Coordinates of C-alpha atoms in Angstrom, one line a residue:
Chain S
M1 CA -11.0 21.9 -29.0
S2 CA -13.3 24.9 -29.2
Q3 CA -16.2 23.2 -27.4
R4 CA -17.6 24.8 -24.4
L5 CA -18.4 22.6 -21.5
G6 CA -20.8 23.0 -18.7
Y7 CA -20.8 21.3 -15.4
I8 CA -24.0 20.6 -13.1
G9 CA -23.3 19.7 -9.5
M10 CA -20.5 21.2 -7.5
G11 CA -20.5 18.6 -4.9
I12 CA -17.3 16.7 -3.3
M13 CA -16.6 15.0 -6.6
G14 CA -18.0 17.4 -9.2
N15 CA -16.3 20.5 -8.1
P16 CA -12.6 18.9 -8.6
M17 CA -13.7 17.3 -11.5
A18 CA -14.9 20.7 -13.0
R19 CA -11.6 22.3 -11.9
N20 CA -9.7 19.7 -13.7
L21 CA -11.5 20.5 -17.0
L22 CA -10.8 24.2 -16.4
K23 CA -7.1 23.3 -15.7
A24 CA -6.8 21.5 -18.8
G25 CA -7.6 24.8 -20.8
F26 CA -11.5 24.1 -21.6
S27 CA -14.0 26.9 -21.2
V28 CA -16.4 25.8 -18.3
S29 CA -19.6 27.2 -17.3
V30 CA -21.1 25.6 -14.0
Y31 CA -24.4 25.4 -12.1
N32 CA -25.2 24.4 -8.6
R33 CA -28.6 24.5 -6.6
T34 CA -26.4 26.1 -3.7
R35 CA -24.9 29.2 -5.3
E36 CA -22.5 29.2 -2.6
K37 CA -20.6 26.2 -3.9
T38 CA -19.6 27.8 -7.1
K39 CA -17.6 30.3 -5.5
D40 CA -14.1 28.9 -5.8
I41 CA -14.6 27.8 -9.2
E42 CA -16.0 31.2 -10.4
A43 CA -12.7 32.5 -9.0
E44 CA -10.7 30.2 -11.1
G45 CA -12.3 31.4 -14.2
A46 CA -15.7 29.4 -14.7
S47 CA -19.0 31.1 -15.5
V48 CA -21.8 30.5 -13.2
C49 CA -25.3 29.8 -14.8
S50 CA -28.5 30.3 -12.8
S51 CA -30.3 27.2 -14.2
P52 CA -29.4 23.9 -15.9
Q53 CA -31.5 25.3 -18.8
E54 CA -29.3 28.6 -19.1
L55 CA -26.3 26.3 -18.9
A56 CA -27.6 24.0 -21.8
K57 CA -28.1 27.2 -24.0
R58 CA -24.4 28.1 -23.5
V59 CA -22.3 25.2 -23.9
D60 CA -21.9 22.1 -26.2
V61 CA -21.1 19.4 -23.7
I62 CA -23.0 19.1 -20.4
F63 CA -21.8 17.0 -17.5
T64 CA -23.9 16.1 -14.3
N65 CA -22.8 14.9 -10.9
V66 CA -25.5 14.9 -8.5
T67 CA -26.6 12.4 -5.8
D68 CA -29.2 10.2 -7.0
T69 CA -31.5 9.1 -10.0
P70 CA -34.3 11.6 -9.2
D71 CA -31.6 14.4 -9.0
V72 CA -30.5 13.5 -12.5
R73 CA -34.0 13.4 -13.8
A74 CA -34.5 16.9 -12.2
V75 CA -31.5 18.6 -13.7
L76 CA -32.0 17.0 -17.2
L77 CA -35.6 16.5 -17.7
G78 CA -37.3 18.9 -14.9
K79 CA -38.5 22.4 -14.9
D80 CA -35.6 24.9 -15.9
G81 CA -33.7 21.7 -16.7
V82 CA -31.2 20.9 -19.8
I83 CA -34.1 19.7 -22.0
E84 CA -35.6 23.2 -21.9
G85 CA -32.3 24.7 -23.3
C86 CA -30.7 21.8 -25.3
R87 CA -30.1 21.7 -29.1
E88 CA -29.4 18.8 -31.6
G89 CA -25.8 17.7 -31.4
Q90 CA -25.0 18.5 -27.8
V91 CA -23.7 15.6 -25.6
V92 CA -24.9 15.0 -21.9
I93 CA -22.3 13.1 -19.8
D94 CA -23.5 11.8 -16.4
N95 CA -20.8 11.2 -13.8
S96 CA -23.3 10.3 -11.2
T97 CA -24.1 6.9 -9.9
V98 CA -27.6 6.2 -10.8
S99 CA -29.9 3.6 -12.2
P100 CA -28.8 1.8 -15.3
R101 CA -32.4 1.1 -16.3
E102 CA -33.5 4.9 -15.8
T103 CA -30.2 6.0 -17.5
R104 CA -31.3 4.3 -20.8
E105 CA -34.8 5.9 -20.3
I106 CA -33.2 9.3 -19.9
A107 CA -30.7 8.6 -22.8
G108 CA -33.9 7.6 -24.9
I109 CA -35.6 10.9 -24.1
L110 CA -32.5 13.0 -24.9
A111 CA -31.9 11.2 -28.0
E112 CA -35.5 12.3 -29.3
R113 CA -33.9 15.9 -29.3
G114 CA -30.9 14.8 -31.1
V115 CA -28.9 15.0 -28.0
A116 CA -26.3 12.1 -27.1
F117 CA -26.0 10.7 -23.7
L118 CA -23.2 8.8 -21.9
D119 CA -23.3 7.4 -18.5
A120 CA -19.8 7.8 -17.1
P121 CA -19.8 7.2 -13.2
V122 CA -16.4 7.3 -11.5
S123 CA -14.7 5.7 -8.8
G124 CA -11.6 6.7 -6.8
G125 CA -13.1 9.2 -4.2
D126 CA -12.6 12.8 -3.5
I127 CA -8.8 12.3 -3.8
G128 CA -9.0 10.8 -7.3
A129 CA -11.1 13.7 -8.2
Q130 CA -8.7 16.3 -7.0
K131 CA -5.8 14.5 -8.7
G132 CA -7.5 13.7 -11.9
T133 CA -7.0 9.8 -11.4
L134 CA -10.3 8.7 -11.3
T135 CA -11.4 5.4 -12.9
I136 CA -14.2 6.4 -15.3
M137 CA -16.7 3.9 -16.7
V138 CA -18.6 4.7 -19.7
G139 CA -21.8 3.4 -21.4
G140 CA -23.3 4.7 -24.7
D141 CA -22.5 5.2 -28.3
K142 CA -18.9 4.2 -28.7
A143 CA -18.0 7.1 -31.3
V144 CA -19.6 9.7 -29.0
Y145 CA -17.3 8.3 -26.2
E146 CA -14.4 8.5 -28.4
S147 CA -15.2 12.1 -29.3
C148 CA -15.1 12.8 -25.5
M149 CA -11.8 11.4 -24.5
P150 CA -10.1 14.6 -24.0
Y151 CA -12.5 15.5 -21.3
F152 CA -12.3 12.1 -19.9
R153 CA -8.6 12.2 -19.8
A154 CA -8.5 15.7 -18.0
M155 CA -10.4 14.0 -15.1
G156 CA -9.5 10.3 -14.8
S157 CA -6.6 8.0 -15.7
T158 CA -8.2 4.7 -16.2
I159 CA -11.0 5.2 -18.9
T160 CA -12.9 2.4 -20.2
W161 CA -15.9 2.0 -22.6
C162 CA -18.0 -0.7 -20.9
G163 CA -20.8 -1.1 -23.6
E164 CA -24.2 0.5 -24.8
S165 CA -26.2 3.0 -22.5
G166 CA -26.5 1.9 -18.9
M167 CA -23.3 -0.4 -18.8
G168 CA -20.9 2.3 -17.4
Q169 CA -23.4 2.4 -14.4
M170 CA -23.6 -1.5 -14.4
T171 CA -20.0 -1.7 -14.2
K172 CA -19.9 0.8 -11.2
L173 CA -22.6 -1.2 -9.4
C174 CA -20.3 -4.5 -9.6
N175 CA -17.7 -2.3 -8.3
Q176 CA -20.1 -1.4 -5.4
I177 CA -20.9 -4.9 -4.7
L178 CA -17.0 -5.6 -4.3
C179 CA -16.6 -2.6 -1.8
A180 CA -19.5 -3.6 0.3
V181 CA -19.0 -7.4 0.5
N182 CA -15.2 -7.0 1.0
M183 CA -16.0 -4.8 4.0
V184 CA -18.1 -7.8 5.5
A185 CA -15.0 -9.7 4.9
T186 CA -12.8 -7.2 6.7
C187 CA -15.2 -6.7 9.5
E188 CA -15.6 -10.4 10.2
C189 CA -12.0 -11.0 10.0
I190 CA -11.2 -8.1 12.5
S191 CA -14.0 -9.0 15.0
L192 CA -12.7 -12.7 15.4
A193 CA -9.3 -11.7 15.9
K194 CA -10.4 -9.0 18.4
Q195 CA -12.7 -11.5 20.3
A196 CA -10.1 -14.4 20.2
G197 CA -7.4 -12.0 21.9
L198 CA -5.2 -11.7 18.8
D199 CA -3.2 -8.5 18.3
V200 CA -5.3 -6.9 15.4
Q201 CA -2.7 -5.1 13.9
T202 CA -0.2 -8.0 13.6
M203 CA -3.1 -10.1 12.1
L204 CA -3.7 -7.4 9.4
E205 CA -0.1 -7.2 8.4
V206 CA 0.0 -11.2 8.0
V207 CA -3.1 -11.7 6.2
S208 CA -2.9 -8.5 3.9
K209 CA -0.1 -9.9 1.8
G210 CA -1.6 -13.0 1.0
A211 CA -4.9 -14.6 -0.8
G212 CA -7.1 -12.9 1.7
G213 CA -5.8 -9.5 0.7
S214 CA -8.2 -6.6 -0.6
W215 CA -8.0 -2.8 -1.0
A216 CA -10.8 -2.6 1.8
L217 CA -8.5 -4.7 4.2
A218 CA -5.3 -2.9 3.3
N219 CA -6.7 0.5 3.5
L220 CA -9.8 0.6 5.8
G221 CA -8.7 -2.3 8.1
P222 CA -5.9 -0.4 9.8
K223 CA -8.5 2.4 10.3
I224 CA -10.8 0.1 12.0
A225 CA -8.0 -0.9 14.3
Q226 CA -7.4 2.5 15.0
G227 CA -11.1 3.5 15.7
D228 CA -10.9 5.9 12.6
L229 CA -14.5 5.9 11.0
R230 CA -14.2 9.1 9.2
P231 CA -15.3 9.1 5.7
G232 CA -13.8 8.1 2.9
F233 CA -16.9 7.2 1.5
M234 CA -20.2 7.5 3.7
V235 CA -22.2 4.8 4.7
Q236 CA -25.3 6.4 3.4
L237 CA -24.0 6.9 -0.1
I238 CA -22.9 3.1 -0.5
Q239 CA -26.4 2.3 0.9
K240 CA -27.8 4.4 -2.1
D241 CA -25.7 2.4 -4.3
L242 CA -26.5 -0.8 -3.0
R243 CA -30.2 -0.1 -3.4
L244 CA -29.3 0.4 -7.4
V245 CA -27.5 -2.9 -7.2
M246 CA -30.5 -4.8 -5.6
E247 CA -32.7 -3.0 -8.2
A248 CA -30.7 -4.1 -10.9
A249 CA -30.3 -7.7 -9.6
R250 CA -34.1 -8.0 -9.2
T251 CA -34.6 -6.8 -12.7
A252 CA -32.1 -9.7 -14.0
S253 CA -33.8 -12.1 -11.5
L254 CA -30.6 -12.6 -9.6
P255 CA -30.4 -13.2 -6.0
L256 CA -27.2 -11.5 -4.3
P257 CA -27.4 -12.7 -0.6
G258 CA -23.9 -11.3 0.1
T259 CA -24.8 -7.8 -1.0
A260 CA -28.2 -7.9 0.8
L261 CA -26.4 -8.9 3.9
A262 CA -23.8 -6.1 3.4
Q263 CA -27.0 -3.6 3.0
Q264 CA -28.5 -5.0 6.4
L265 CA -25.2 -4.6 8.4
F266 CA -24.8 -0.9 7.0
T267 CA -28.7 -0.4 7.8
A268 CA -27.9 -1.2 11.5
V269 CA -25.0 1.4 11.5
E270 CA -27.5 3.9 10.1
A271 CA -30.3 2.9 12.8
E272 CA -27.3 4.0 15.3
G273 CA -26.8 7.3 13.5
G274 CA -23.8 6.3 11.5
G275 CA -25.0 7.3 8.2
Q276 CA -22.3 9.8 7.5
L277 CA -19.4 7.8 8.9
G278 CA -17.0 5.9 6.3
T279 CA -18.1 2.6 5.3
Q280 CA -15.7 0.9 7.7
A281 CA -18.2 1.9 10.5
M282 CA -19.7 -1.4 9.6
I283 CA -17.5 -2.6 12.4
R284 CA -20.0 -0.9 14.8
T285 CA -22.6 -3.4 13.8
F286 CA -20.1 -6.3 14.7
E287 CA -19.1 -4.5 17.9
R288 CA -22.8 -4.7 19.0
L289 CA -23.2 -8.2 17.9
G290 CA -20.1 -9.5 19.7
K291 CA -20.3 -7.1 22.5
F292 CA -16.8 -5.9 22.2
N293 CA -15.0 -2.4 21.4
I294 CA -12.4 -1.5 18.9
P295 CA -10.0 -0.2 19.6
Chain D
M1 CA 22.6 -27.0 13.2
S2 CA 23.0 -30.7 14.0
Q3 CA 19.2 -31.2 14.8
R4 CA 17.6 -33.9 13.2
L5 CA 14.2 -33.1 11.6
G6 CA 11.2 -35.3 11.0
Y7 CA 8.1 -34.5 9.0
I8 CA 4.7 -36.3 9.3
G9 CA 2.3 -35.9 6.3
M10 CA 3.6 -36.0 2.7
G11 CA 0.6 -34.2 1.0
I12 CA 0.5 -31.6 -1.5
M13 CA 2.0 -29.2 1.1
G14 CA 3.9 -31.5 3.5
N15 CA 6.0 -33.1 0.8
P16 CA 7.3 -29.6 -0.8
M17 CA 7.8 -28.5 2.6
A18 CA 10.0 -31.3 3.7
R19 CA 11.7 -31.1 0.6
N20 CA 12.8 -27.7 1.3
L21 CA 14.1 -28.3 4.6
L22 CA 16.3 -31.1 3.1
K23 CA 17.5 -28.7 0.3
A24 CA 18.6 -26.2 3.1
G25 CA 20.9 -29.0 4.4
F26 CA 19.0 -30.4 7.2
S27 CA 18.8 -34.2 8.1
V28 CA 15.0 -35.3 7.5
S29 CA 13.2 -38.1 8.3
V30 CA 9.5 -38.6 7.1
Y31 CA 6.4 -40.6 7.8
N32 CA 3.2 -40.9 5.8
R33 CA 0.4 -43.3 6.2
T34 CA 0.4 -44.2 2.4
R35 CA 4.2 -45.3 2.1
E36 CA 4.1 -44.6 -1.8
K37 CA 4.1 -40.7 -1.2
T38 CA 7.4 -40.9 0.4
K39 CA 9.2 -42.4 -2.7
D40 CA 10.2 -39.1 -4.2
I41 CA 11.7 -37.7 -1.2
E42 CA 13.3 -41.0 -0.1
A43 CA 15.2 -40.8 -3.6
E44 CA 16.4 -37.3 -2.5
G45 CA 17.9 -38.4 0.7
A46 CA 15.1 -38.4 3.4
S47 CA 15.0 -41.5 5.9
V48 CA 11.4 -43.2 5.8
C49 CA 10.0 -44.0 9.0
S50 CA 7.3 -46.7 9.8
S51 CA 5.4 -44.9 12.3
P52 CA 5.1 -41.5 14.1
Q53 CA 6.6 -43.3 16.9
E54 CA 9.6 -44.5 15.2
L55 CA 10.1 -41.0 13.7
A56 CA 9.7 -39.3 17.2
K57 CA 12.6 -41.6 18.4
R58 CA 14.9 -40.6 15.8
V59 CA 14.7 -36.9 15.5
D60 CA 14.8 -33.7 17.5
V61 CA 12.2 -31.6 15.9
I62 CA 8.9 -33.1 14.6
F63 CA 6.7 -31.4 12.0
T64 CA 3.1 -32.2 11.2
N65 CA 0.9 -31.5 8.3
V66 CA -2.2 -33.5 8.1
T67 CA -5.9 -32.6 7.0
D68 CA -8.0 -32.3 10.1
T69 CA -7.9 -31.9 13.9
P70 CA -8.4 -35.7 14.5
D71 CA -5.6 -36.3 12.2
V72 CA -3.3 -34.3 14.3
R73 CA -4.6 -36.0 17.3
A74 CA -4.0 -39.3 15.9
V75 CA -0.3 -38.9 14.6
L76 CA 0.7 -36.9 17.8
L77 CA -1.5 -38.7 20.7
G78 CA -2.8 -41.8 19.5
K79 CA -1.5 -45.5 18.9
D80 CA 2.2 -45.6 17.7
G81 CA 1.9 -41.8 17.7
V82 CA 4.8 -39.2 18.6
I83 CA 3.8 -39.4 22.2
E84 CA 4.9 -43.0 22.3
G85 CA 8.5 -42.2 21.2
C86 CA 9.0 -38.7 22.4
R87 CA 11.3 -37.5 24.9
E88 CA 12.0 -34.3 26.9
G89 CA 13.4 -31.2 25.2
Q90 CA 11.9 -32.2 21.7
V91 CA 9.8 -29.6 19.7
V92 CA 6.6 -30.5 17.7
I93 CA 5.6 -27.9 14.9
D94 CA 2.0 -28.3 13.4
N95 CA 1.7 -27.0 9.9
S96 CA -1.8 -28.3 9.4
T97 CA -4.8 -25.8 9.8
V98 CA -6.7 -27.2 12.9
S99 CA -8.8 -26.0 16.0
P100 CA -7.0 -23.4 18.1
R101 CA -8.8 -24.9 21.2
E102 CA -7.7 -28.4 20.5
T103 CA -4.4 -27.1 19.7
R104 CA -4.0 -25.8 23.2
E105 CA -5.2 -29.0 24.5
I106 CA -2.5 -31.0 22.6
A107 CA 0.2 -28.4 23.6
G108 CA -0.8 -29.1 27.0
I109 CA -0.6 -32.9 26.9
L110 CA 2.8 -32.6 25.2
A111 CA 4.0 -30.1 27.7
E112 CA 3.4 -32.8 30.8
R113 CA 6.2 -34.8 28.5
G114 CA 8.5 -31.9 28.4
V115 CA 7.8 -31.5 24.8
A116 CA 7.3 -27.9 23.3
F117 CA 4.6 -27.3 20.7
L118 CA 4.1 -24.7 18.1
D119 CA 1.1 -24.2 16.0
A120 CA 2.3 -23.0 12.5
P121 CA -0.3 -23.1 9.7
V122 CA 0.6 -21.8 6.3
S123 CA -0.9 -19.9 3.3
G124 CA 0.4 -19.5 -0.1
G125 CA -0.6 -22.7 -1.6
D126 CA 1.1 -25.6 -3.2
I127 CA 3.2 -23.2 -5.3
G128 CA 4.4 -21.3 -2.2
A129 CA 5.1 -24.6 -0.6
Q130 CA 7.2 -25.5 -3.5
K131 CA 8.8 -22.1 -3.8
G132 CA 9.5 -21.8 0.0
T133 CA 7.4 -18.6 -0.1
L134 CA 5.0 -19.5 2.5
T135 CA 3.4 -17.1 4.9
I136 CA 3.7 -18.9 8.3
M137 CA 1.9 -17.8 11.2
V138 CA 3.1 -19.2 14.4
G139 CA 1.5 -19.6 17.9
G140 CA 3.4 -20.9 21.3
D141 CA 6.3 -20.0 23.4
K142 CA 8.1 -17.2 21.6
A143 CA 11.7 -18.6 22.7
V144 CA 11.1 -21.9 21.1
Y145 CA 9.5 -19.9 17.9
E146 CA 12.9 -18.2 17.7
S147 CA 15.0 -21.3 18.1
C148 CA 12.9 -22.8 15.1
M149 CA 13.4 -19.8 12.7
P150 CA 16.1 -21.7 10.6
Y151 CA 13.6 -24.4 9.8
F152 CA 10.8 -21.5 9.0
R153 CA 13.2 -19.8 7.1
A154 CA 13.5 -22.8 4.8
M155 CA 9.8 -23.3 4.0
G156 CA 8.5 -19.4 4.1
S157 CA 9.4 -15.9 3.5
T158 CA 6.6 -14.2 5.8
I159 CA 7.1 -15.8 9.1
T160 CA 5.3 -14.0 12.0
W161 CA 4.8 -14.9 15.8
C162 CA 1.1 -14.4 16.5
G163 CA 1.0 -15.0 20.1
E164 CA 0.5 -17.8 22.5
S165 CA -0.5 -21.3 21.6
G166 CA -3.4 -21.5 19.1
M167 CA -2.9 -17.9 17.9
G168 CA -1.0 -19.1 14.7
Q169 CA -4.4 -21.0 13.9
M170 CA -6.4 -18.3 14.9
T171 CA -4.5 -16.0 12.6
K172 CA -5.0 -18.4 9.8
L173 CA -8.8 -18.6 10.3
C174 CA -9.0 -14.9 10.1
N175 CA -7.3 -15.3 6.7
Q176 CA -9.9 -18.0 5.8
I177 CA -12.7 -15.6 6.6
L178 CA -11.2 -13.1 4.1
C179 CA -10.6 -16.0 1.4
A180 CA -14.4 -17.2 1.7
V181 CA -16.0 -13.7 1.9
N182 CA -14.1 -12.0 -0.9
M183 CA -15.0 -15.0 -3.0
V184 CA -18.8 -14.1 -2.2
A185 CA -18.0 -10.6 -3.3
T186 CA -16.2 -11.8 -6.5
C187 CA -19.0 -14.4 -7.3
E188 CA -21.9 -11.8 -6.8
C189 CA -20.1 -9.3 -8.9
I190 CA -19.4 -11.4 -11.8
S191 CA -22.9 -12.9 -11.8
L192 CA -24.6 -9.4 -11.9
A193 CA -22.2 -8.6 -14.7
K194 CA -23.1 -11.7 -16.7
Q195 CA -26.9 -11.5 -16.1
A196 CA -26.7 -7.6 -17.2
G197 CA -25.0 -8.4 -20.4
L198 CA -21.6 -6.7 -19.6
D199 CA -18.4 -8.1 -21.0
V200 CA -17.2 -9.8 -17.9
Q201 CA -13.3 -9.6 -18.8
T202 CA -13.8 -5.9 -19.3
M203 CA -15.7 -5.3 -16.1
L204 CA -12.9 -7.4 -14.2
E205 CA -10.1 -5.3 -15.6
V206 CA -11.9 -2.0 -14.7
V207 CA -12.9 -3.0 -11.2
S208 CA -9.7 -4.8 -10.4
K209 CA -7.7 -1.7 -10.2
G210 CA -9.7 0.2 -7.8
A211 CA -11.6 0.1 -4.2
G212 CA -13.1 -3.2 -5.2
G213 CA -10.0 -4.9 -5.6
S214 CA -8.8 -8.0 -4.0
W215 CA -6.5 -11.1 -4.5
A216 CA -9.6 -13.2 -5.1
L217 CA -11.0 -11.0 -7.8
A218 CA -7.5 -10.5 -9.4
N219 CA -6.5 -14.2 -9.3
L220 CA -9.7 -16.2 -9.5
G221 CA -11.9 -13.6 -11.1
P222 CA -10.5 -14.3 -14.7
K223 CA -10.5 -18.3 -13.9
I224 CA -14.4 -17.9 -13.6
A225 CA -14.7 -15.7 -16.6
Q226 CA -12.8 -18.6 -18.4
G227 CA -14.8 -21.5 -17.0
D228 CA -11.8 -22.9 -15.3
L229 CA -12.7 -24.3 -11.9
R230 CA -9.6 -26.5 -11.2
P231 CA -8.0 -26.1 -7.7
G232 CA -6.1 -24.0 -6.5
F233 CA -7.6 -24.6 -3.1
M234 CA -10.3 -27.1 -3.0
V235 CA -13.9 -26.3 -1.9
Q236 CA -13.9 -29.3 0.7
L237 CA -10.7 -27.9 2.3
I238 CA -12.1 -24.4 2.7
Q239 CA -15.3 -25.9 4.3
K240 CA -13.3 -27.7 6.8
D241 CA -11.5 -24.4 7.7
L242 CA -14.9 -22.5 7.8
R243 CA -16.0 -25.3 10.2
L244 CA -13.2 -24.2 12.3
V245 CA -14.0 -20.6 12.0
M246 CA -17.4 -20.8 13.1
E247 CA -16.5 -23.0 16.1
A248 CA -14.1 -20.4 17.1
A249 CA -16.5 -17.7 16.5
R250 CA -19.3 -19.6 18.6
T251 CA -16.7 -20.0 21.3
A252 CA -16.2 -16.1 21.2
S253 CA -19.7 -15.6 21.2
L254 CA -19.4 -13.9 17.9
P255 CA -22.0 -14.2 15.0
L256 CA -20.2 -14.1 11.6
P257 CA -23.2 -14.0 9.1
G258 CA -21.0 -13.4 6.0
T259 CA -18.7 -16.3 6.8
A260 CA -21.8 -18.4 7.5
L261 CA -23.3 -17.3 4.1
A262 CA -20.1 -18.3 2.2
Q263 CA -20.3 -21.7 4.1
Q264 CA -23.7 -22.2 2.8
L265 CA -22.8 -21.3 -0.8
F266 CA -19.8 -23.5 -0.6
T267 CA -22.5 -26.4 0.7
A268 CA -24.4 -26.0 -2.4
V269 CA -21.3 -26.6 -4.6
E270 CA -20.3 -29.8 -2.7
A271 CA -24.1 -30.8 -3.0
E272 CA -23.6 -30.9 -6.7
G273 CA -20.4 -32.9 -6.6
G274 CA -18.1 -29.9 -6.7
G275 CA -16.0 -30.2 -3.5
Q276 CA -13.0 -31.1 -5.2
L277 CA -13.1 -28.0 -7.5
G278 CA -11.2 -24.8 -6.6
T279 CA -13.0 -22.3 -4.4
Q280 CA -13.9 -20.2 -7.5
A281 CA -16.6 -23.0 -8.0
M282 CA -18.8 -20.9 -5.7
I283 CA -19.8 -19.3 -9.0
R284 CA -21.6 -22.7 -9.8
T285 CA -24.1 -21.8 -6.9
F286 CA -24.8 -18.4 -8.6
E287 CA -25.3 -19.8 -11.9
R288 CA -28.0 -22.0 -10.4
L289 CA -29.7 -19.4 -8.5
G290 CA -29.7 -17.0 -11.6
K291 CA -30.2 -19.6 -14.3
F292 CA -27.1 -18.5 -16.5
N293 CA -23.7 -20.0 -17.5
I294 CA -20.1 -18.5 -17.4
P295 CA -18.5 -18.5 -19.9

């Protein structure tokens, strides 16, 4: 592979993902709005660009990993953006979690310049990003997807083509529904146990093994029981994702009352200043509702 | 062990549980309101009694496994019930899922006769009952619990003392919250996937492995995708359990909005005649809300 790669967005996910591309032997250029966050990867051999436009001129395949849909639009389509430096035959791969509908719009605009676009959001957290064990959910042209497998393999262990443009994002949104609503289940279960005078740890051990089990219960239940609300995955980030879920559901004329409830319970956490806590901080809402404290 | 055992309630759970006691070498007497359902176990060596009272006279340890709280009251405290045949030093073990509060009342009434009472609801379904791999959640006197371990070991593989009288039931109710609300998560996830045009099977494979994973998703998600709504665990039975959950939560002054939502979504399934389908039939409510059909 003589392809030159570029990575835009050196956040908690993008930075380790770009480093894994570098470790796999690819030539990597990077861009980040805050120059400071490119220091470590520059020391490991990446070239630092001064704009997405400059990066697009230098490389063949461009990755983006930024916070929200407007950020993807800005780095790809805005002033000094990728669109001002791109050329026919390039591929853009977006690892952010953003709107499936706007993903298709962006893909359409880039297609007019002869640039292919894959949506490829990930799950697995910062640990998965560091270890290269992410789940990567890809939407877009299947042949382009297949040509990009060497890059995906450097960053993830479960890589799936989910369908046409936007379907990677849609699969990620399905995943976020589960994360949010399974957290409601976990918090209500622990709240009843606490209020009824059960030993919460014992209860968790018993119910984790059976038909009530979930990743949320097994991994975040014990943190709740110990009063550890550090992120993990921040409340304000799942809230951004749930807004995308509800927008997609509205477009599909589908009510999602459980997801809407989770959104409201997280909003109550944010209202009390807990937006930067982990999603397990939903327990705070139940503590207020039930007038109890865990631990 | 020269203890003589009696088992009341030869339903889908009680019958295989009593047979496992028999297989473990215990002497077992049984009672069931419908005589017919005792035929198979009688052929395997159990004695059949004509009333709970007669059974209580014949045995040392009495198990009950009936549908709801009033049924437990009837076989234990009603006419021709256990209370009319019991004697000091006996133990009653209730494997039903019933009210924790009424469990404590019943335990108090039996204690006046010198009869110990353990609540010992189970999870693991009819398959777990047959294989002897149930999870058994026990509340009541710990020394009595320990003396009954040989019986529990014949019926289950994960046996836990959860606290004083009623705490086995309370732990079971915590488990049922998880089963119900994780089903909301599973159904909303599949509904969005279906409405958005994702391949549901592919989506399930991707999200099952990660932070959205749950027993419900892994075991009932594929059934939903295939249109298989056979029970498993019936809607009308989880509805009974959710009534117990909401009663316990009300007593504890705790709102459980997610569980209440699950209850309403199951009520919509019952309203359309689906009470005897498996809990995964909750998808039917979403199919009507979203005007789609799976598969």
